[in-house]
Each structure stands twice: as C-alpha cells, then as structure tokens.
Amino acid sequence: MVCRITTFAFEGVEAQPVDVQVQLTGGQPAFNIVGLGDKAVTESRERVRAALAALGLAMPPKRVIVNLAPADLPKEGSHYDLAIALSILAIMGVIPPDMLEGHAAIGELSLDGRLGETLGVLPAAMAAEALDLKLICPAPCGGEAAWAGGSVLAAPSLIALINHFTGRAVIGPPAAGVLAEPPAGPDLRDVKGQEGAKRVLEIAAAGGHNLLFCGPPGSGKSMLAQRLPGLLPPLSARELLEVSQIQSIAGLLERGRLSRTRPFRAPHHSASMAALVGGGIKAKPGEVSLAHHGILFLDELPEFPAHVLDSLRQPLEEGEAVVARANRHVRYPARFQLVAAMNPCRCGGGPGAAACTNGPKCAQTYQSRLSGPFLDRIDLYYDTPPVTAVDLALPPAAEGTAEVKARVRKARDIQTERFGEITSDKRRPVNADAPTGDIERLAAPDAPGAALLADAAVKLQLTARGYHRVLKVARTIADLDGATGVRRLHIAEALTYRRRAPGQAEGVQADALAR
C-alpha cells in the first residue's frame, strides 16, 4: 500500500508539483527519504519522528520509504515536513487515507508538532488552485495563501489536522491578509532648487526610464530618488500578485500583508553579485528581483564593483535574472526601474572645500569605472548643480508630489491605452519597455525632429540602443505635453538628457537645442 499527497518544489517563483509517496515494507526498521533532496529534506526524518513522538505516536516498526517524485527534480527546504508527516499518519491509519485525496501540503514541523511560518506559501497556493487542490499550510501563513483564491486549510499544529480529518474539530477557511495602505512618503515640495532635476524625475516616472543623477555631495540626488516612488501609480492587481510571489519566496510577507506600494530597494555598494542579481546555495532572488515592478536605487554608483554593475545589463534588457547552476537554471522576474546617483569624482566635485584639486583627470578616472555598455542602458542623465544658500532660503515650491503625480498618471494612462494592459511580451505598458518596432512607429518624429535626431546621432555617437532610447524619452515628453506626435522640441529635450561620450566636443546638446 502507498499513501500519497502533493507538495511543491520551487524553481524561481514557479511552484512545481511533487508527489510525496510513502510505503511500508518488510525488513529492519528504517526511515529513508529518496528523491534528490538537500540536507534540509533529509533532516525532515528527525523532525517528523519527534513531532509524532510529541503526539504519543511511534514510527511503524517497519522500513518506511518516502519517495519525492519526480526523483530527478532537486528539492530544497524544510517545507516538505508536513506532507511527509501526513502521508505517514495516513499509512499508519491515524488519518483515513482517502481524506488526503485532493489536498496539497506545505509546512515545516517543530519538534512538538506545531507548524511554523514557511516561505513560498503564496506561489504554492496559486499552483494548488490551478491543480484544483486544497492547500494545507501553517496557520500563520493562512492569510497569505488565501490571496490565491483557492481552498485553504490553515492549521496551527499536526494534532489540529488529525482532529480535522477525523471530524473531531473542523478547521474553517482563513481570511485573506490585510491590504496595507500605502504610507505617506516624502514630498517633492521639500526639495529646494533643482527644478531641472525635478523635470527629469517627472519624465522618468512617466515613462519608466532609467535615470542617473551626477552631482556634488549635498545637491539632493538621494532626496530626489527617494521621492520617485510617490510619483508612480500603485501596483495593478497583476503586478501585485507577481511582486507578492517574489516577496513570499524571500520571506518578506508578514502574516499575508500585501501592499500596492511599488518596491524601493537601495542596496549598499558593498553588495555582492549574488545579493544584487540572485544566487547563493539555494538560488534566492536578488535585489533586482525584489525591485520587480519597482525601483532599484544605487547610490555612489562607481563604488559598486565593475563586474557587479555589468551583471545588471542582462536583467535591464531582458527583464529577468537567470541564475545558472550545473543541473538547472533558475529564473526570477526582474523588470525594474534603475535610478542611480554619483559624484563627479572621488573628491566630490562640489564648490568650496569639496572642490576637486586634481583636475579633469580625477573625474575621468572615477567615472571610467562605469562601462560604456552599462551606461548605454540609462535613458536619462542629469548633472545636478550645487544647492546654494539662496536656494535653501527659498520658500517651499508651489508644486509637490501630488501635482506631479497627477501629470504622471495622465501620461501613464495614455501609454496604457496605447500598448494595452499587457504588451505582446508581457512587459509593462510604459514607453521605456516598448519593443523597438513599436517605438519606431509610435515615436516617429516630424521632419525637423527626424533631421535633428539624425544629425545628433552622428555628433553624439549614439549606438542603435541609444538612438531608440532617445525616441522613447521623446515619446514620454510628448505624452506629458498631451501631444499626439513627437515634434522637434521633444527630440531636442530628450537629447539633452543623453550622456555625452568621452572625447566628444563640449556643448553638442546645447547646439542641438539652439538649432
């Protein structure tokens, strides 16, 4: 006789069904788990044995074989405990074996039989609902699992599950967790001066463009970046589900509490490649995935190791992070908006005591830590000037986050209508993520604009990627203006935000505007 129940193995945010099969055979008493499990899975034997002992039950005096099928799929983590324990209880007759039909289970057992919080419950609940199975999970995770919309059985302990299946004390369905209200973030009105930087920030928010601020210390680069989330619309229902699945895998959901606020991740420049892109022993999601549908802010950009920054090139282009292993590839979604800040040079490059005394060579050496292919993926580059005492004495700006957010929302609505709720490759409906063919058609400039762009492409030495990114920025500027077509002034403004390559003549962008 074989008793079985379904559980799940995780490949990125995807929950793959695993058939837990338990059989009793003759021979010396033993407890074996097979099926390519890691150390945490093999240690499940002792947790299950102790949990049963806490209930006054002993393992059968036979050879117990637990098979996790498919056997060639790697299994990692401690969440297999509950499925193994329930299958053993069924084969012992403590639970009627037919009661486990139509159920899936995920959860870690403590030594006294209680069920603790487990990572990945939301993806598992979604997979169970797709398979028309009722998910059994720990009680602390019930609110999280309920968001999937399927049938959920959230139990505090193993004894509670035994009482439920034997009809002594039925467990009711859990309520979905709370949808947290977005917190009141910092207001753009607090930033004094830097009107040009605020304009760039508005363009970045409206079109989802990557942005780099370069300026001396104290010029407000970090302040501006921290106010970008307040300009963005809340997560849609689809985006909320995608973000929450990643947070569930990473253990960032507390009692099933979801939030429609877009993620804002700001890792320190000492972060490793595995921390930023994902990896480690169990291939956990990195900062780029935790910033999915949100913002990844990299302060002191040149201080990041060069190979770490270059590892962002593929996620920026493809919208996913791929962690390669010898026996598998793990994929995590990573469609984020990059915002970065840097000083002009290591000395700071500011006025007065912060002024650089080493000449242009200092800035060139400092900025050369950033590779050209990486910088080519940044749409907007802006030099933030120093903030003077006169700027600080000014009264608060007339426009704050609320006013700018209203314009951003209008521009985003235009893009949603243009691209649809989801584009053909499931990208966000924003200009920055538009496919090349679409942007050439939708952002085709008028004759004067086309002539200006062709001339600037030669003088600014634009790559093909840079050329199309100028068109995307120009399309966003036109959307903010409410214009149906891209005109010359939109192209001209977009060119001023393109980073000038080393060795180019000064003032090319200014000449483009003047002509």
Coordinates of N, CA and C in Angstrom, one line a residue, residues 65-141:
I65 N 9.7 4.0 3.5 CA 10.3 4.7 2.4 C 9.5 5.8 1.9
V66 N 10.1 7.0 1.9 CA 9.4 8.2 1.4 C 10.0 8.6 0.0
N67 N 9.3 8.6 -1.0 CA 9.8 9.0 -2.3 C 9.2 10.3 -2.7
L68 N 10.0 11.3 -3.1 CA 9.6 12.6 -3.6 C 9.8 12.6 -5.1
A69 N 8.6 12.4 -5.8 CA 8.7 12.3 -7.3 C 8.2 13.6 -7.9
P70 N 8.8 14.0 -9.1 CA 9.8 13.3 -9.8 C 11.2 13.3 -9.2
A71 N 11.9 12.1 -9.2 CA 13.1 11.9 -8.5 C 14.3 12.8 -9.0
D72 N 14.2 13.2 -10.3 CA 15.3 14.0 -10.8 C 15.2 15.5 -10.6
L73 N 14.1 15.9 -10.0 CA 13.9 17.4 -9.7 C 14.5 17.7 -8.3
P74 N 15.5 18.6 -8.2 CA 16.1 18.9 -6.9 C 15.0 19.5 -6.0
K75 N 15.1 19.0 -4.7 CA 14.2 19.5 -3.7 C 15.0 20.2 -2.6
E76 N 14.6 21.4 -2.2 CA 15.4 22.2 -1.2 C 14.4 22.7 -0.2
G77 N 14.8 22.8 1.0 CA 14.0 23.4 2.0 C 13.3 22.5 3.0
S78 N 12.7 23.0 4.0 CA 12.1 22.2 5.1 C 10.6 22.1 5.0
H79 N 10.0 22.7 3.9 CA 8.6 22.7 3.8 C 8.0 21.4 3.4
Y80 N 8.8 20.4 3.2 CA 8.3 19.0 2.9 C 7.8 18.3 4.1
D81 N 8.1 18.8 5.3 CA 7.8 18.1 6.6 C 6.4 17.7 6.7
L82 N 5.5 18.7 6.4 CA 4.1 18.4 6.7 C 3.5 17.3 5.7
A83 N 3.9 17.4 4.5 CA 3.4 16.4 3.5 C 3.9 15.0 3.9
I84 N 5.1 14.9 4.3 CA 5.7 13.6 4.7 C 5.0 13.1 6.0
A85 N 4.8 14.0 6.9 CA 4.1 13.6 8.2 C 2.7 13.1 7.9
L86 N 1.9 13.8 7.1 CA 0.5 13.5 6.8 C 0.5 12.1 6.1
S87 N 1.4 11.9 5.1 CA 1.4 10.6 4.4 C 1.7 9.4 5.4
I88 N 2.6 9.7 6.3 CA 2.9 8.6 7.3 C 1.7 8.4 8.2
L89 N 1.0 9.4 8.7 CA -0.1 9.3 9.5 C -1.2 8.5 8.8
A90 N -1.3 8.7 7.5 CA -2.4 8.0 6.7 C -2.0 6.6 6.5
I91 N -0.8 6.2 6.3 CA -0.4 4.8 6.1 C -0.4 4.1 7.5
M92 N -0.3 4.8 8.6 CA -0.5 4.2 9.9 C -2.0 4.1 10.3
G93 N -2.9 4.7 9.6 CA -4.3 4.6 9.9 C -4.8 5.6 10.8
V94 N -3.9 6.6 11.3 CA -4.4 7.6 12.2 C -5.3 8.6 11.4
I95 N -5.0 8.8 10.2 CA -5.9 9.6 9.3 C -6.4 8.7 8.2
P96 N -7.7 8.7 7.9 CA -8.2 7.9 6.7 C -7.4 8.3 5.5
P97 N -6.8 7.3 4.8 CA -6.0 7.6 3.6 C -6.8 8.4 2.5
D98 N -8.1 8.1 2.4 CA -8.8 8.7 1.3 C -9.1 10.2 1.6
M99 N -8.9 10.6 2.9 CA -9.1 12.0 3.2 C -8.0 12.9 2.6
L100 N -6.9 12.4 2.3 CA -5.8 13.2 1.7 C -6.0 13.5 0.2
E101 N -6.9 12.8 -0.4 CA -7.1 13.0 -1.8 C -7.6 14.4 -2.1
G102 N -7.1 15.0 -3.1 CA -7.5 16.4 -3.4 C -6.8 17.4 -2.6
H103 N -5.8 17.1 -1.8 CA -5.1 18.0 -1.0 C -3.6 18.1 -1.4
A104 N -3.0 19.3 -1.1 CA -1.6 19.5 -1.2 C -1.2 20.1 0.2
A105 N 0.1 19.9 0.5 CA 0.5 20.3 1.9 C 1.9 21.0 1.8
I106 N 2.1 22.0 2.6 CA 3.4 22.7 2.6 C 3.5 23.2 4.0
G107 N 4.7 23.0 4.7 CA 4.9 23.5 6.0 C 6.0 22.8 6.7
E108 N 6.6 23.5 7.7 CA 7.7 23.0 8.5 C 7.2 22.6 9.8
L109 N 7.6 21.4 10.3 CA 7.2 21.0 11.7 C 8.3 21.3 12.7
S110 N 7.8 21.7 13.9 CA 8.6 21.8 15.0 C 8.6 20.5 15.8
L111 N 9.5 20.4 16.8 CA 9.6 19.1 17.5 C 8.4 18.8 18.3
D112 N 7.6 19.7 18.6 CA 6.4 19.5 19.4 C 5.2 19.3 18.6
G113 N 5.3 19.3 17.2 CA 4.2 19.1 16.3 C 3.5 20.4 15.8
R114 N 4.0 21.5 16.3 CA 3.4 22.7 15.8 C 3.9 23.1 14.4
L115 N 3.2 23.9 13.6 CA 3.6 24.3 12.3 C 4.0 25.7 12.3
G116 N 5.2 26.0 11.8 CA 5.7 27.3 11.8 C 5.6 28.0 10.4
E117 N 6.0 29.3 10.3 CA 5.9 30.0 9.1 C 6.8 29.4 8.0
T118 N 6.3 29.4 6.8 CA 7.1 28.7 5.7 C 7.1 29.7 4.5
L119 N 8.3 29.7 3.8 CA 8.5 30.5 2.7 C 7.7 29.9 1.5
G120 N 7.3 30.8 0.6 CA 6.7 30.3 -0.7 C 5.3 29.9 -0.6
V121 N 4.5 30.2 0.4 CA 3.2 29.7 0.5 C 2.3 30.3 -0.6
L122 N 2.4 31.6 -0.9 CA 1.6 32.2 -2.0 C 1.8 31.5 -3.3
P123 N 3.0 31.3 -3.8 CA 3.1 30.6 -5.1 C 2.6 29.1 -5.0
A124 N 2.8 28.5 -3.8 CA 2.2 27.1 -3.7 C 0.7 27.1 -3.7
A125 N 0.1 28.1 -3.1 CA -1.4 28.2 -3.1 C -1.9 28.5 -4.5
M126 N -1.2 29.3 -5.3 CA -1.6 29.5 -6.7 C -1.5 28.3 -7.5
A127 N -0.4 27.5 -7.3 CA -0.2 26.3 -8.0 C -1.3 25.2 -7.6
A128 N -1.6 25.2 -6.3 CA -2.6 24.3 -5.8 C -4.0 24.6 -6.4
E129 N -4.3 25.9 -6.5 CA -5.6 26.3 -7.1 C -5.7 25.9 -8.5
A130 N -4.5 26.1 -9.3 CA -4.5 25.7 -10.7 C -4.7 24.2 -10.9
L131 N -4.3 23.4 -9.9 CA -4.4 21.9 -10.0 C -5.7 21.5 -9.3
D132 N -6.6 22.4 -8.9 CA -7.8 22.1 -8.2 C -7.6 21.3 -6.9
L133 N -6.6 21.7 -6.2 CA -6.3 21.0 -4.9 C -6.5 22.0 -3.8
K134 N -6.8 21.5 -2.6 CA -7.0 22.3 -1.4 C -5.6 22.3 -0.7
L135 N -5.1 23.5 -0.4 CA -3.8 23.6 0.2 C -3.9 23.5 1.7
I136 N -3.0 22.7 2.3 CA -2.9 22.6 3.8 C -1.6 23.4 4.1
C137 N -1.6 24.4 5.0 CA -0.4 25.2 5.3 C -0.5 25.6 6.8
P138 N 0.6 26.1 7.3 CA 0.6 26.6 8.7 C -0.4 27.7 8.9
A139 N -0.9 27.8 10.1 CA -1.9 28.9 10.4 C -1.3 30.3 10.2
P140 N 0.0 30.6 10.6 CA 0.5 31.9 10.3 C 0.5 32.3 8.9
C141 N 0.5 31.3 8.0 CA 0.6 31.6 6.5 C -0.8 31.6 5.8

